């Protein structure tokens, strides 16, 4: 009986704790989730709905989660799947190609909006995940299912192009170097 | 080259992007719980007790009126609980000490009592005795443990809504119900019985009753336990449960009525001017709302509050805020102050005072531990204000509110316990042991 119980039964430890941990992530990171998905979908309302559904799905499937350290990343991945469904994209669509990330309200910063729109979709998505969602290179890599090095390179390209478009000195110096190569 | 100045631009870009995307945010964990199909409990049945009946689980679900003979479990012959459960009980012990201040501690003698299996998921009952003669019990599928010190009922806070026993004497039983998704009705009933040989009955709105099976655990626990998940067609409407009772020899030892939570918690979604979802009772007439408060907290959260009439007549009114809503009768002149501290998490890291006064209250004076005073003037009998971070620390907290009429006559006073934990934010939660961390 003990063997039968002990194997599937870290229920209290893993399921119960994970429920509390999921709630912790929600309470601490709701705004980042909501804002990031608002950028992905263009709608705060839809973003809220995706976040709610994402966390609800995480709760339902919490017994499938095993690695505590990656809990937030796991919830992001679930939420992105929810977002794919909400946007009527196939589940297999790579995350970094699935969304046309943008400012939900372009009038709040038209210059930034224009600079972002000039970026390829993949760079925009990675930029939003880094700067709005506050995700690490590793987390972005896991969500987008690409190598961390690819994330770093994509982000460097995005940063460079945005610096140039926004008139920041680092963008100008980059241009000088590029033109001098 | 980019990296030499990229760090500055990184910060600038991050700040600019965040400023362009950020908007008032209203997290709603309860809504997440409602959306989740996860349930704290599922169907009845103790496989070790009545193996033959488990195979007929579907039949049991469909015919809850079947009665089962209670089974007796020898506590000391039960399997020791796994370490994770002992850890959980230790955590409960700390919480119970903090809540009851009775010094009760739990030995590491937790036992696995029985298991319920429904829809492919297990719910295991673990029980541990306490040094004070009580016990603590938890179903592994349920976030709400029950702890009893010397057989006195005690309901640690659960999630969602839950009922509590109104037993003639709490020494006989502790009965409760839960509705994790209130709009879907009562999902389960559970309880503990302290009288051997008693019968647990559930009564339904349509007049039918059923006996609920339970497992009796021997000394030192000497209590019976049940967990019964209601069939879907028995959760709401005219077939919903209305009461739980414990009966022995024709005497009703304990009784609890079960609320019609589906009707009471039905909500209507509205969207305010910031597209924030506001939920109210159907009773609230949203189209006739009046905005009374609108301000931002120190951490940038928007707080807005409206009052609106109730469809149930002029004796009631509804209040909706960006963090909660309610409909209730006007605060009576006999108890003119109904104020509460809204702790952290409801509105980010900010603490609010929120409540209502009678019409006669013209001002409310707040007094803090450090002698500071603050005067608030109710707007349409509603009081909402931020408690400033300077009053978060012990020694500076809110301790009292006094209500005065227009002539300066004191009408009422409310006191607040400044030592209540997890109300005010803190930089570093205190470790109370066994993984329990709370802001003091």
XYZ file of C-alpha atoms in Angstrom, chain B residues 70-287:
218
model
C -19.365 3.329 8.543
C -15.954 1.702 8.735
C -13.500 1.710 11.594
C -9.816 2.356 11.050
C -7.230 1.549 13.690
C -5.099 4.656 13.813
C -1.936 2.918 14.982
C -2.199 0.245 12.297
C -2.451 2.823 9.556
C 0.512 3.608 7.343
C 2.710 6.482 8.439
C 2.197 9.503 6.282
C 4.963 10.437 3.849
C 7.423 13.093 4.865
C 5.731 15.694 2.714
C 2.557 15.297 4.753
C 4.433 15.586 8.026
C 5.936 18.801 6.716
C 2.470 20.046 5.845
C 1.173 19.214 9.294
C 4.077 21.046 10.854
C 3.129 24.051 8.784
C -0.446 23.710 9.996
C 0.785 23.464 13.548
C 2.537 26.770 13.229
C -0.490 28.379 11.644
C -2.746 27.000 14.334
C -0.498 28.257 17.075
C -0.575 31.673 15.508
C -4.326 31.587 15.039
C -5.387 30.084 18.326
C -2.475 31.065 20.503
C -3.007 27.922 22.500
C 0.442 26.512 22.061
C -0.779 23.320 20.449
C 1.920 21.415 18.614
C 1.677 18.381 16.376
C 3.876 15.356 16.776
C 5.178 13.755 13.633
C 2.692 10.924 13.974
C 0.615 11.636 10.909
C -1.103 8.624 9.402
C -2.607 7.902 6.055
C -6.188 6.903 6.743
C -7.950 6.299 3.485
C -8.143 7.303 -0.111
C -10.945 8.408 -2.351
C -10.534 8.001 -6.060
C -12.700 9.857 -8.485
C -12.206 10.770 -12.117
C -8.782 9.206 -11.936
C -7.636 11.524 -9.166
C -6.868 10.589 -5.613
C -7.786 12.329 -2.445
C -6.062 10.870 0.561
C -7.045 11.558 4.140
C -4.184 12.145 6.555
C -4.729 12.634 10.243
C -2.286 13.625 12.974
C -2.970 13.862 16.710
C -2.086 17.000 18.610
C -0.437 17.211 21.968
C -3.458 19.077 23.267
C -5.799 16.128 22.676
C -7.039 17.274 19.327
C -6.102 16.417 15.803
C -5.497 17.878 12.417
C -6.858 16.350 9.244
C -6.371 17.081 5.605
C -7.609 15.605 2.371
C -4.791 15.776 -0.129
C -7.049 17.220 -2.801
C -8.249 19.972 -0.550
C -6.510 23.191 0.342
C -8.568 23.671 3.483
C -7.377 21.547 6.375
C -9.386 21.082 9.532
C -7.705 21.373 12.886
C -9.397 20.698 16.175
C -7.948 21.563 19.518
C -9.633 19.570 22.254
C -12.588 18.902 19.957
C -13.456 22.519 19.510
C -14.340 23.329 15.941
C -12.005 25.561 14.077
C -12.151 26.373 10.406
C -8.898 27.542 8.948
C -9.607 29.798 6.024
C -10.161 28.008 2.769
C -10.531 29.112 -0.790
C -13.771 30.173 -2.319
C -16.817 30.006 -0.159
C -17.357 27.591 2.613
C -19.973 27.015 5.191
C -19.462 26.255 8.813
C -21.344 24.221 11.316
C -23.904 25.712 13.573
C -23.934 22.682 15.785
C -26.012 22.670 18.932
C -22.715 21.841 20.589
C -19.497 21.919 18.658
C -18.327 18.828 20.490
C -20.520 16.595 18.352
C -19.475 17.382 14.817
C -18.001 19.839 12.425
C -19.813 20.119 9.136
C -18.978 22.191 6.127
C -19.510 22.633 2.451
C -17.492 24.183 -0.302
C -18.142 25.890 -3.581
C -14.913 26.596 -5.383
C -16.868 27.924 -8.320
C -19.834 29.429 -6.503
C -21.791 29.995 -9.677
C -21.722 26.264 -10.302
C -23.093 25.520 -6.878
C -21.971 23.353 -3.986
C -19.336 20.920 -5.127
C -18.732 18.958 -1.970
C -19.502 18.491 1.671
C -17.093 17.295 4.248
C -16.843 17.034 7.942
C -15.752 15.374 11.129
C -17.961 13.563 13.592
C -17.035 13.149 17.219
C -19.826 10.767 18.250
C -19.327 7.156 17.343
C -22.244 5.453 15.657
C -23.938 8.615 14.501
C -25.354 9.044 11.002
C -24.539 11.900 8.648
C -27.428 12.981 6.464
C -27.628 15.356 3.547
C -30.956 16.938 2.645
C -31.849 18.266 -0.777
C -34.146 21.017 -1.911
C -36.488 18.471 -3.511
C -37.086 16.848 -0.124
C -34.847 13.830 -0.674
C -32.233 12.824 1.878
C -29.234 10.542 1.796
C -26.827 9.087 4.302
C -23.194 10.026 3.815
C -20.622 7.331 4.487
C -17.691 8.110 6.711
C -14.652 6.458 8.159
C -14.208 6.249 11.918
C -10.629 6.500 13.203
C -9.792 4.959 16.534
C -8.039 6.553 19.526
C -6.240 8.864 19.936
C -8.220 10.487 17.124
C -11.668 9.086 17.980
C -13.450 10.841 15.169
C -15.197 10.101 11.915
C -14.366 11.744 8.585
C -16.242 12.157 5.363
C -15.746 13.850 2.054
C -18.566 13.717 -0.426
C -18.490 15.271 -3.850
C -21.938 15.999 -5.135
C -23.109 14.764 -8.520
C -23.393 17.579 -11.049
C -27.170 17.496 -11.055
C -27.239 17.907 -7.287
C -25.250 21.139 -7.066
C -27.674 23.881 -8.047
C -31.341 24.592 -8.589
C -34.227 22.636 -7.239
C -32.151 19.536 -6.546
C -29.371 21.340 -4.680
C -28.352 20.402 -1.113
C -29.884 22.477 1.640
C -28.612 20.950 4.888
C -26.261 18.528 6.570
C -27.150 16.845 9.837
C -25.657 14.414 12.300
C -28.202 12.180 13.956
C -27.988 9.486 16.599
C -30.808 7.575 18.226
C -33.280 9.983 16.693
C -31.536 13.043 18.138
C -30.097 15.701 15.892
C -26.627 16.391 17.251
C -25.487 18.873 14.661
C -26.980 20.716 11.736
C -25.783 23.171 9.143
C -27.814 24.810 6.424
C -26.236 25.063 3.002
C -26.606 28.350 1.183
C -27.784 28.682 -2.382
C -24.408 30.044 -3.397
C -25.098 29.831 -7.123
C -27.928 32.316 -6.757
C -26.178 34.490 -4.212
C -22.900 34.801 -6.029
C -24.113 35.265 -9.552
C -22.169 38.151 -11.041
C -22.559 40.512 -13.943
C -19.485 41.830 -15.725
C -19.127 45.501 -16.508
C -16.246 47.499 -17.912
C -15.283 50.874 -16.591
C -13.779 53.735 -18.562
C -10.324 52.119 -18.306
C -11.696 48.838 -19.616
C -11.201 47.282 -16.219
C -13.622 44.484 -15.569
C -15.904 45.200 -12.630
C -18.133 42.450 -11.333
C -21.323 43.183 -9.476
C -24.289 41.259 -8.239
C -27.252 41.207 -10.640
C -28.914 43.187 -7.881
C -26.789 46.251 -8.688
C -28.104 48.767 -11.211
C -24.805 49.602 -12.898
C -26.341 52.140 -15.278
